[in-house]
Coordinates of C-alpha atoms and ligand atoms in Angstrom, one line a residue:
M184 CA 263.0 2.7 204.3
L185 CA 260.4 5.3 205.7
Q186 CA 260.4 8.8 203.4
L187 CA 259.4 11.5 205.7
H188 CA 257.8 14.5 204.0
N189 CA 257.4 18.3 205.4
P190 CA 254.0 18.7 205.3
A191 CA 254.3 22.6 205.4
T192 CA 256.6 22.4 202.0
G193 CA 255.6 18.7 200.6
E194 CA 259.8 18.0 200.5
L195 CA 261.5 15.2 201.4
L196 CA 262.4 15.5 205.0
C197 CA 264.6 12.1 205.4
E198 CA 264.7 8.6 204.7
V199 CA 264.4 6.5 208.1
E200 CA 265.5 3.0 208.2
T201 CA 262.9 0.5 209.5
D202 CA 262.3 -2.7 211.6
T203 CA 261.2 -5.8 210.0
P204 CA 259.5 -8.8 211.7
D205 CA 262.6 -10.1 212.2
S206 CA 263.9 -7.1 214.2
V207 CA 260.6 -6.7 216.1
A208 CA 260.7 -10.1 217.2
R209 CA 264.2 -9.7 218.4
A210 CA 263.4 -6.8 220.5
V211 CA 260.0 -8.5 222.4
D212 CA 262.9 -11.2 223.2
R213 CA 265.2 -8.9 224.3
A214 CA 262.3 -6.8 226.3
R215 CA 261.2 -10.1 228.0
C216 CA 264.7 -10.9 229.2
A217 CA 264.8 -7.5 230.8
Q218 CA 261.6 -7.3 232.7
P219 CA 262.0 -9.3 235.6
A220 CA 265.0 -6.9 236.6
W221 CA 263.6 -4.0 235.6
A222 CA 260.5 -5.0 237.9
A223 CA 262.8 -6.1 240.5
L224 CA 264.0 -2.4 241.0
S225 CA 261.9 -0.6 243.6
L226 CA 259.4 1.9 242.7
E227 CA 261.0 4.9 243.9
T228 CA 264.4 4.0 241.7
R229 CA 262.1 3.6 238.6
A230 CA 260.2 6.9 239.5
A231 CA 263.5 8.9 240.1
R232 CA 264.4 7.9 236.0
L233 CA 261.4 8.9 234.8
K234 CA 261.2 12.3 236.9
R235 CA 264.6 12.6 235.2
F236 CA 262.9 12.0 231.8
G237 CA 260.5 14.9 232.4
E238 CA 263.5 17.1 233.1
L239 CA 265.3 16.2 230.0
L240 CA 261.7 16.9 228.2
A241 CA 261.7 20.4 229.5
R242 CA 265.5 20.6 228.5
D243 CA 265.0 19.7 224.9
T244 CA 261.4 21.0 224.5
D245 CA 262.7 23.6 222.0
A246 CA 264.5 21.0 219.8
L247 CA 261.5 18.5 220.4
A248 CA 258.9 21.0 219.4
E249 CA 260.6 22.0 216.1
E250 CA 261.7 18.4 214.9
L251 CA 257.5 17.6 215.5
A252 CA 256.3 20.8 213.6
T253 CA 258.7 19.4 210.5
Q254 CA 257.3 16.1 210.6
T255 CA 253.8 16.6 211.4
G256 CA 252.8 20.5 210.8
K257 CA 252.2 21.0 214.4
P258 CA 252.8 24.9 215.3
V259 CA 255.8 24.9 217.4
S260 CA 253.7 27.2 220.4
Q261 CA 251.3 24.4 220.4
G262 CA 254.1 21.3 220.3
R263 CA 256.0 23.2 223.2
S264 CA 252.7 23.5 225.4
E265 CA 252.4 19.7 224.8
I266 CA 255.5 18.7 225.9
A267 CA 255.2 21.2 228.8
G268 CA 252.1 19.6 230.0
V269 CA 253.8 16.3 230.2
A270 CA 255.1 17.2 233.5
E271 CA 251.8 17.1 235.0
R272 CA 251.1 13.7 233.9
L273 CA 254.2 12.5 235.1
D274 CA 253.8 14.1 238.7
F275 CA 250.3 12.3 238.9
F276 CA 251.6 9.0 238.0
I277 CA 254.5 9.0 240.2
T278 CA 252.5 10.2 243.0
H279 CA 249.5 7.8 242.5
A280 CA 251.7 4.5 241.6
P281 CA 252.3 3.6 245.3
A282 CA 248.5 3.5 245.7
A283 CA 247.7 1.7 242.7
L284 CA 250.6 -1.1 243.7
A285 CA 249.9 -1.2 247.2
P286 CA 248.6 -4.7 248.4
E287 CA 245.1 -4.9 249.6
M288 CA 244.6 -7.0 252.8
W289 CA 241.0 -8.1 252.8
R290 CA 241.0 -11.1 255.5
E291 CA 243.5 -11.4 258.1
A292 CA 243.8 -14.8 259.8
A293 CA 244.0 -14.9 263.5
Q294 CA 244.3 -18.6 264.5
S295 CA 245.5 -21.7 263.3
G296 CA 243.3 -22.9 260.4
E297 CA 242.0 -19.5 259.4
T298 CA 242.3 -18.4 256.1
G299 CA 243.7 -14.6 255.4
E300 CA 243.0 -13.3 251.6
A301 CA 245.4 -10.6 250.2
L302 CA 245.5 -9.1 246.9
R303 CA 248.8 -8.1 245.1
F304 CA 249.1 -6.2 242.0
E305 CA 252.4 -7.3 239.5
A306 CA 253.3 -5.9 236.1
L307 CA 251.9 -7.2 233.0
G308 CA 255.3 -7.8 231.5
V309 CA 255.7 -6.9 227.9
V310 CA 253.7 -4.0 226.5
A311 CA 253.2 -3.0 222.9
N312 CA 252.4 0.6 222.8
I313 CA 250.9 1.5 219.0
S314 CA 250.6 5.3 218.7
A315 CA 249.2 8.2 216.9
W316 CA 251.1 11.0 215.2
N317 CA 248.7 14.1 216.6
Y318 CA 249.9 14.2 220.2
P319 CA 253.0 11.6 220.4
F320 CA 254.3 13.2 223.5
F321 CA 250.9 13.0 225.6
V322 CA 249.2 9.9 224.0
G323 CA 252.8 8.4 224.6
V324 CA 253.2 9.5 228.2
N325 CA 250.0 8.1 229.2
V326 CA 250.8 4.8 228.3
F327 CA 254.6 4.2 228.6
I328 CA 255.0 6.1 231.9
P329 CA 252.7 4.3 234.2
A330 CA 253.6 1.3 232.2
L331 CA 257.0 1.8 233.0
L332 CA 256.4 2.9 236.5
T333 CA 254.9 0.1 237.3
G334 CA 257.3 -2.5 236.2
N335 CA 256.8 -3.3 232.6
C336 CA 259.0 -3.3 229.6
V337 CA 257.6 -1.3 226.5
L338 CA 257.7 -1.5 222.8
Y339 CA 257.0 1.6 221.4
K340 CA 255.7 2.1 217.9
P341 CA 255.5 5.7 217.2
S342 CA 253.2 6.5 214.0
E343 CA 255.2 6.5 210.8
L344 CA 254.4 10.4 210.4
C345 CA 256.5 11.0 213.4
P346 CA 259.5 8.2 214.1
L347 CA 262.0 10.9 214.7
T348 CA 259.9 11.8 217.6
G349 CA 259.5 8.4 218.8
R350 CA 263.4 8.2 218.5
S351 CA 264.0 11.3 220.6
I352 CA 261.7 10.0 223.5
A353 CA 263.6 6.6 223.5
R354 CA 266.9 8.7 223.8
L355 CA 266.0 10.7 226.4
L356 CA 264.2 7.8 228.6
H357 CA 267.6 6.1 227.7
E358 CA 269.5 9.1 228.7
A359 CA 267.2 9.2 232.2
G360 CA 268.4 5.6 233.2
V361 CA 265.4 3.7 231.6
P362 CA 267.5 0.6 230.0
E363 CA 267.9 0.3 226.5
E364 CA 266.0 -3.2 226.9
V365 CA 263.0 -1.9 228.9
F366 CA 262.1 0.6 226.3
I367 CA 262.4 -0.2 222.9
P368 CA 261.2 2.0 219.5
L369 CA 260.1 0.3 216.4
I370 CA 260.1 2.0 213.6
G371 CA 257.9 1.8 210.4
A372 CA 254.4 1.7 209.1
G373 CA 251.3 -0.3 209.9
E374 CA 253.3 -3.6 209.1
V375 CA 255.4 -3.3 211.9
G376 CA 252.8 -2.6 214.4
A377 CA 251.0 -5.4 212.8
A378 CA 254.5 -7.6 213.2
L379 CA 254.2 -6.4 217.1
L380 CA 251.1 -8.1 217.4
E381 CA 252.3 -11.6 216.5
Q382 CA 255.2 -11.7 219.2
D383 CA 254.6 -12.8 222.3
I384 CA 253.2 -9.7 224.4
D385 CA 251.1 -9.0 227.3
A386 CA 249.1 -6.1 226.5
V387 CA 248.5 -3.8 223.3
C388 CA 247.9 0.0 224.0
F389 CA 246.5 1.6 220.6
T390 CA 245.9 4.9 219.6
G391 CA 244.7 5.6 216.1
S392 CA 241.5 5.3 214.0
Y393 CA 238.5 3.3 214.9
A394 CA 239.6 1.1 211.4
T395 CA 243.1 0.3 212.7
G396 CA 241.9 -0.1 216.1
R397 CA 239.3 -2.9 214.9
K398 CA 241.9 -4.5 213.2
V399 CA 244.5 -4.7 216.3
A400 CA 241.4 -5.8 218.8
Q401 CA 240.7 -8.5 216.2
R402 CA 243.9 -10.1 216.0
A403 CA 244.8 -9.5 219.7
A404 CA 241.4 -11.5 220.5
E405 CA 242.6 -14.2 218.3
R406 CA 245.7 -14.4 220.2
L407 CA 243.9 -13.8 223.5
I408 CA 246.2 -11.0 224.2
S409 CA 244.6 -10.5 227.9
R410 CA 245.2 -6.7 227.9
V411 CA 243.5 -4.7 225.1
Q412 CA 243.4 -0.8 225.4
L413 CA 242.2 1.3 222.4
E414 CA 242.1 5.3 221.8
L415 CA 240.2 5.7 218.9
G416 CA 238.2 8.7 217.1
G417 CA 235.5 10.8 217.6
K418 CA 233.2 12.8 216.3
D419 CA 232.5 15.0 219.1
P420 CA 229.6 17.2 219.6
A421 CA 229.1 20.6 221.9
Y422 CA 225.6 22.2 222.6
V423 CA 225.5 26.0 223.2
C424 CA 222.0 26.9 225.3
E425 CA 220.0 29.9 224.5
D426 CA 221.4 31.5 227.9
A427 CA 225.3 31.0 227.1
D428 CA 227.7 34.0 226.7
P429 CA 227.8 33.8 222.8
Q430 CA 231.4 35.1 222.6
R431 CA 232.9 33.1 225.7
A432 CA 231.0 30.1 224.2
A433 CA 232.4 30.9 220.7
E434 CA 236.3 31.6 221.4
A435 CA 236.3 28.4 223.5
L436 CA 234.6 26.2 220.4
A437 CA 236.9 27.6 217.7
D438 CA 239.8 26.9 219.6
G439 CA 238.4 23.4 220.3
A440 CA 237.8 23.0 216.8
F441 CA 240.8 24.3 215.0
Y442 CA 243.5 23.6 217.5
N443 CA 246.2 21.3 216.1
A444 CA 244.2 22.1 212.7
G445 CA 241.4 20.2 214.2
Q446 CA 243.6 17.0 214.2
S447 CA 242.7 16.2 217.6
C448 CA 240.8 13.0 218.6
C449 CA 238.5 15.4 221.2
A450 CA 238.6 18.1 218.7
V451 CA 234.9 19.4 218.4
E452 CA 233.3 18.4 215.4
R453 CA 229.7 19.6 215.5
I454 CA 228.2 22.3 217.0
Y455 CA 224.6 22.5 217.9
L456 CA 223.0 25.9 218.4
R457 CA 219.8 27.4 220.1
A458 CA 218.3 29.3 217.6
E459 CA 217.9 32.3 220.2
I460 CA 221.4 32.8 220.2
A461 CA 222.7 31.5 216.7
D462 CA 223.6 35.3 215.4
A463 CA 225.3 36.5 218.4
F464 CA 227.3 33.2 218.4
M465 CA 228.2 32.9 214.4
A466 CA 229.4 36.5 214.9
H467 CA 231.9 35.8 217.5
F468 CA 232.6 32.3 215.9
L469 CA 233.7 33.6 212.7
E470 CA 235.7 36.8 214.2
A471 CA 237.7 33.9 215.9
V472 CA 238.3 31.6 213.1
R473 CA 239.3 34.4 210.8
A474 CA 242.1 35.3 213.5
L475 CA 243.4 32.1 213.0
R476 CA 247.0 32.5 211.8
S477 CA 247.9 30.2 209.3
G478 CA 251.6 29.6 208.5
D479 CA 254.6 27.9 209.0
P480 CA 254.6 25.6 211.5
L481 CA 258.3 26.7 212.7
D482 CA 256.8 30.4 213.1
Q483 CA 255.9 31.2 216.6
A484 CA 252.9 33.1 215.7
T485 CA 251.2 30.5 213.6
T486 CA 248.1 29.3 215.1
L487 CA 246.9 26.6 212.3
G488 CA 249.6 24.9 210.5
P489 CA 249.1 22.5 207.3
L490 CA 247.5 19.0 207.6
A491 CA 249.8 16.2 208.6
R492 CA 248.9 13.9 205.7
A493 CA 247.9 14.9 202.1
P494 CA 245.3 13.1 201.5
Q495 CA 243.1 14.1 204.3
R496 CA 242.6 17.2 202.2
D497 CA 240.3 15.0 199.9
L498 CA 238.4 13.6 202.5
L499 CA 237.6 17.2 203.9
E500 CA 236.6 18.5 200.2
A501 CA 234.6 15.4 199.7
Q502 CA 232.9 16.1 203.1
V503 CA 232.4 20.0 202.1
K504 CA 230.7 19.2 198.7
D505 CA 228.4 16.4 200.2
A506 CA 227.4 19.0 202.9
L507 CA 226.7 21.8 200.1
A508 CA 224.9 19.2 197.8
R509 CA 222.5 18.4 201.0
G510 CA 221.8 22.0 201.7
A511 CA 224.4 23.3 204.2
Q512 CA 225.9 27.0 203.6
L513 CA 229.4 27.6 203.5
Q514 CA 230.4 30.9 205.7
L515 CA 234.1 30.3 205.4
G516 CA 236.8 28.2 203.6
G517 CA 235.9 25.1 202.2
A518 CA 239.1 24.1 200.2
R519 CA 242.6 23.2 200.2
Q520 CA 245.0 26.3 200.1
P521 CA 247.2 26.6 197.2
G522 CA 250.6 26.0 197.4
P523 CA 253.1 22.9 197.9
G524 CA 252.0 22.2 201.3
Y525 CA 249.0 20.4 202.6
Y526 CA 247.2 23.4 203.8
F527 CA 243.2 23.1 204.2
A528 CA 241.4 26.9 204.7
P529 CA 239.5 26.6 208.1
S530 CA 236.4 26.0 207.4
V531 CA 233.0 26.5 208.6
L532 CA 229.1 25.4 207.4
T533 CA 226.2 26.3 208.8
H534 CA 222.4 24.8 208.3
C535 CA 224.0 21.2 208.5
N536 CA 222.0 18.3 209.5
A537 CA 222.4 14.4 210.4
E538 CA 222.5 13.2 207.0
M539 CA 225.7 14.9 205.9
A540 CA 229.1 13.0 206.5
L541 CA 230.2 16.3 208.0
M542 CA 228.2 15.5 210.7
R543 CA 228.4 11.9 211.0
E544 CA 232.1 10.9 210.3
E545 CA 235.3 12.1 211.7
S546 CA 236.7 15.1 209.8
F547 CA 240.1 15.1 211.5
G548 CA 240.7 18.5 209.9
P549 CA 240.1 22.4 210.3
L550 CA 236.5 21.9 209.5
I551 CA 233.3 22.5 211.5
G552 CA 229.5 21.9 210.7
L553 CA 226.8 24.0 212.8
Q554 CA 223.4 22.8 213.0
V555 CA 220.3 25.2 214.8
V556 CA 218.2 23.2 217.3
Q557 CA 214.9 24.0 219.2
D558 CA 215.0 22.5 222.4
D559 CA 217.2 20.5 224.5
D560 CA 215.6 17.4 223.7
E561 CA 216.5 17.8 219.9
A562 CA 220.0 18.7 221.1
L563 CA 220.7 15.8 222.7
T564 CA 219.2 13.3 220.4
L565 CA 221.3 14.7 217.9
M566 CA 224.4 14.7 219.9
N567 CA 224.0 11.1 220.8
D568 CA 223.3 10.1 217.2
T569 CA 226.7 9.0 216.3
R570 CA 229.0 5.4 216.7
Y571 CA 231.5 7.5 218.6
G572 CA 231.3 8.4 222.1
L573 CA 234.6 10.3 223.2
T574 CA 233.5 13.8 224.5
A575 CA 230.6 15.8 224.6
G576 CA 229.9 19.5 225.7
V577 CA 227.2 21.8 227.1
F578 CA 227.7 25.7 227.2
T579 CA 225.5 27.4 229.4
P580 CA 225.6 29.4 233.1
D581 CA 223.1 27.3 234.4
R582 CA 225.1 24.4 236.3
A583 CA 222.1 21.9 237.2
R584 CA 220.8 22.2 233.8
A585 CA 224.3 21.4 232.2
E586 CA 224.8 18.6 234.7
A587 CA 221.2 16.9 233.5
L588 CA 222.1 17.2 230.1
L589 CA 225.9 15.6 230.6
A590 CA 224.3 12.9 232.4
R591 CA 222.3 11.9 229.2
C592 CA 225.3 12.4 226.7
D593 CA 226.9 8.9 225.7
A594 CA 230.2 9.9 226.2
G595 CA 233.4 8.9 228.0
S596 CA 234.4 12.6 229.2
V597 CA 231.7 15.3 229.4
Y598 CA 232.3 19.3 229.6
W599 CA 230.4 22.2 231.2
N600 CA 231.9 25.4 229.4
C601 CA 235.0 23.9 228.0
C602 CA 236.0 21.2 225.6
D603 CA 238.8 19.8 223.9
R604 CA 240.6 19.0 227.3
V605 CA 242.1 15.6 229.0
S606 CA 243.3 15.8 232.7
P607 CA 245.6 12.9 233.9
R608 CA 243.6 12.8 237.4
L609 CA 240.5 11.7 235.1
P610 CA 240.0 8.6 233.2
W611 CA 240.5 8.8 229.7
S612 CA 237.7 6.6 227.6
G613 CA 235.9 6.5 224.6
R614 CA 232.7 4.6 224.6
K615 CA 231.1 2.9 221.2
H616 CA 233.6 3.3 218.3
S617 CA 235.9 5.4 220.5
G618 CA 237.6 2.7 222.3
L619 CA 238.1 0.4 224.7
G620 CA 239.5 0.5 228.5
N621 CA 241.2 3.7 229.6
T622 CA 244.3 5.7 230.4
C623 CA 244.6 8.5 233.0
G624 CA 243.3 8.4 236.3
T625 CA 244.2 6.1 238.9
S626 CA 242.6 3.3 237.0
G627 CA 245.2 4.4 234.0
I628 CA 247.9 3.0 236.3
R629 CA 246.1 -0.1 237.0
T630 CA 246.0 -0.9 233.1
F631 CA 249.2 -1.7 233.3
L632 CA 248.7 -4.4 236.7
K633 CA 247.4 -7.8 236.8
P634 CA 246.1 -9.0 240.2
K635 CA 247.0 -11.7 241.9
A636 CA 244.6 -13.4 244.6
Y637 CA 246.5 -15.1 248.0
H638 CA 244.3 -17.3 250.1
L639 CA 246.9 -17.8 253.1
R640 CA 245.8 -20.8 255.5
L641 CA 247.8 -20.1 259.1
P642 CA 249.3 -23.5 260.1
Ligands
NAD156 P1 246.4 5.0 212.2 O1 244.9 4.1 212.6 O2 246.3 5.5 210.8 O3 247.6 4.9 212.8 C1 248.2 4.6 214.4 C2 249.0 3.8 214.4 O4 248.5 2.3 214.1 C3 250.2 4.1 213.8 O5 251.5 3.8 214.5 C4 250.2 3.0 212.5 O6 251.3 2.7 212.0 C5 249.7 1.6 213.2 N1 249.1 0.7 212.6 C6 248.7 0.8 211.0 N2 247.9 -0.3 210.7 C7 248.5 -1.2 211.6 C8 248.0 -2.7 212.1 N3 247.3 -3.5 211.0 N4 248.4 -3.3 212.9 C9 248.8 -2.8 213.8 N5 249.4 -1.5 214.1 C10 248.6 -0.7 212.8 O7 245.8 6.7 213.4 P2 246.6 7.9 213.1 O8 246.3 8.6 211.7 O9 248.4 7.9 213.2 O10 245.9 8.7 214.2 C11 244.6 9.4 213.9 C12 243.5 8.8 214.7 O11 243.6 8.6 216.1 C13 242.1 9.7 214.9 O12 241.1 9.0 214.3 C14 242.3 10.2 215.9 O13 241.3 10.5 216.5 C15 243.0 9.1 216.8 N6 243.2 9.3 218.3 C16 242.5 9.1 219.1 C17 243.1 9.5 220.7 C18 242.2 9.2 221.6 O14 242.6 9.6 222.7 N7 240.9 8.7 221.5 C19 244.4 10.1 220.8 C20 244.8 10.5 219.5 C21 244.4 10.1 218.3

């Protein structure tokens, strides 16, 4: 049994029955048997059912956002926009799946004895989708929609922090006409994910921490699971140049750092500021952070909910303590908020440096460190001084300067005058400890396909 607690109150929400190694094995068998028939349906039929899933999500948005808020503490307004954002992703995948699946004729054989060469794409088969809790709709949809569209079956292991959302996603997919054996939710914590990796699966798509992702990659390598895609953590930097608009940069970065209580993979976690703009930027930044409304996630006006996990408060407090001991200055917050919920005060530290855990390790909470730099080279050196490589951003009105800087950032996504942004049209990939492979973009559809080369000699 999984015990679910409401992060806003600490109270027990409910107990949820979990899967076992046996039930996981049976689920994979059922998916394996069902997959050929699903792949044999026309692409239009699969697309129509997934489009219907999008309509059902829209129908149930309010209830789904509330269900997510009570499990993870995500404010309902942010849950609603996450669910609303699924429509654009669905539309992209459905529009571009035909091109991704289209055969490619590389050489036509014109006469007897000549050999034509063609390339076709087939579904991988059975895909294990082990997911995180912070954006269960977004990170889930990026995997299971293109996987299902291209003819795969999916074993979906939602995070143990939001299994009710995982079940709701499955219920709506089934209501939309995706057979129960084609999309199967598996409920439980890490041991259920680990049990799934022992089964006859063709791919594993994982979203979560670097520590767990590494274990998944190790087991997948031992079992030679051919497709491994990992979306892991980050320590994403932003650099504010001296010619940036301090207010616009401050407002964008406060949102990027504190949205979803900083629990986004691509949250801004480090800010480098040119000395010339530091005072003006800080005034606007602190004003934007003070304007956050911390409160009940079910309240429409709340913009900062509790953390999803109680122990994360210990990690954040340890990062603050370490930073202060190494010379940082606390501008706001710095500690958990009193009360039964897992609330942490929005926290801002200046005078930070690369020796501090706050500037090196993922915080995954409402905590940000800032450091003043003297020039572009110093900013770039610090931005790239990380084991992670998910995103990096630059704020300046000068496009040429921004593009020159972004070309030198070692990250999968780079931003000019924006941050904390994922697009279905662009590949979402992490470098170094931030991941392997990609979702989204047309290449994120091909992630779920394997090529077959045809050599066709005319008799
Ligand atoms: P987590 O690593 O604790 O858990 C992720 C999933 O792995 C859960 O479903 C969990 O049950 C499962 N799991 C745990 N142990 C396992 C094992 N041994 N074998 C197989 N599965 C196992 O991560 P989390 O707390 O759910 O998510 C937060 C992390 O995810 C952060 O680091 C965040 O940056 C990252 N994240 C990355 C992206 C991205 O796109 N790069 C998106 C969202 C979250």
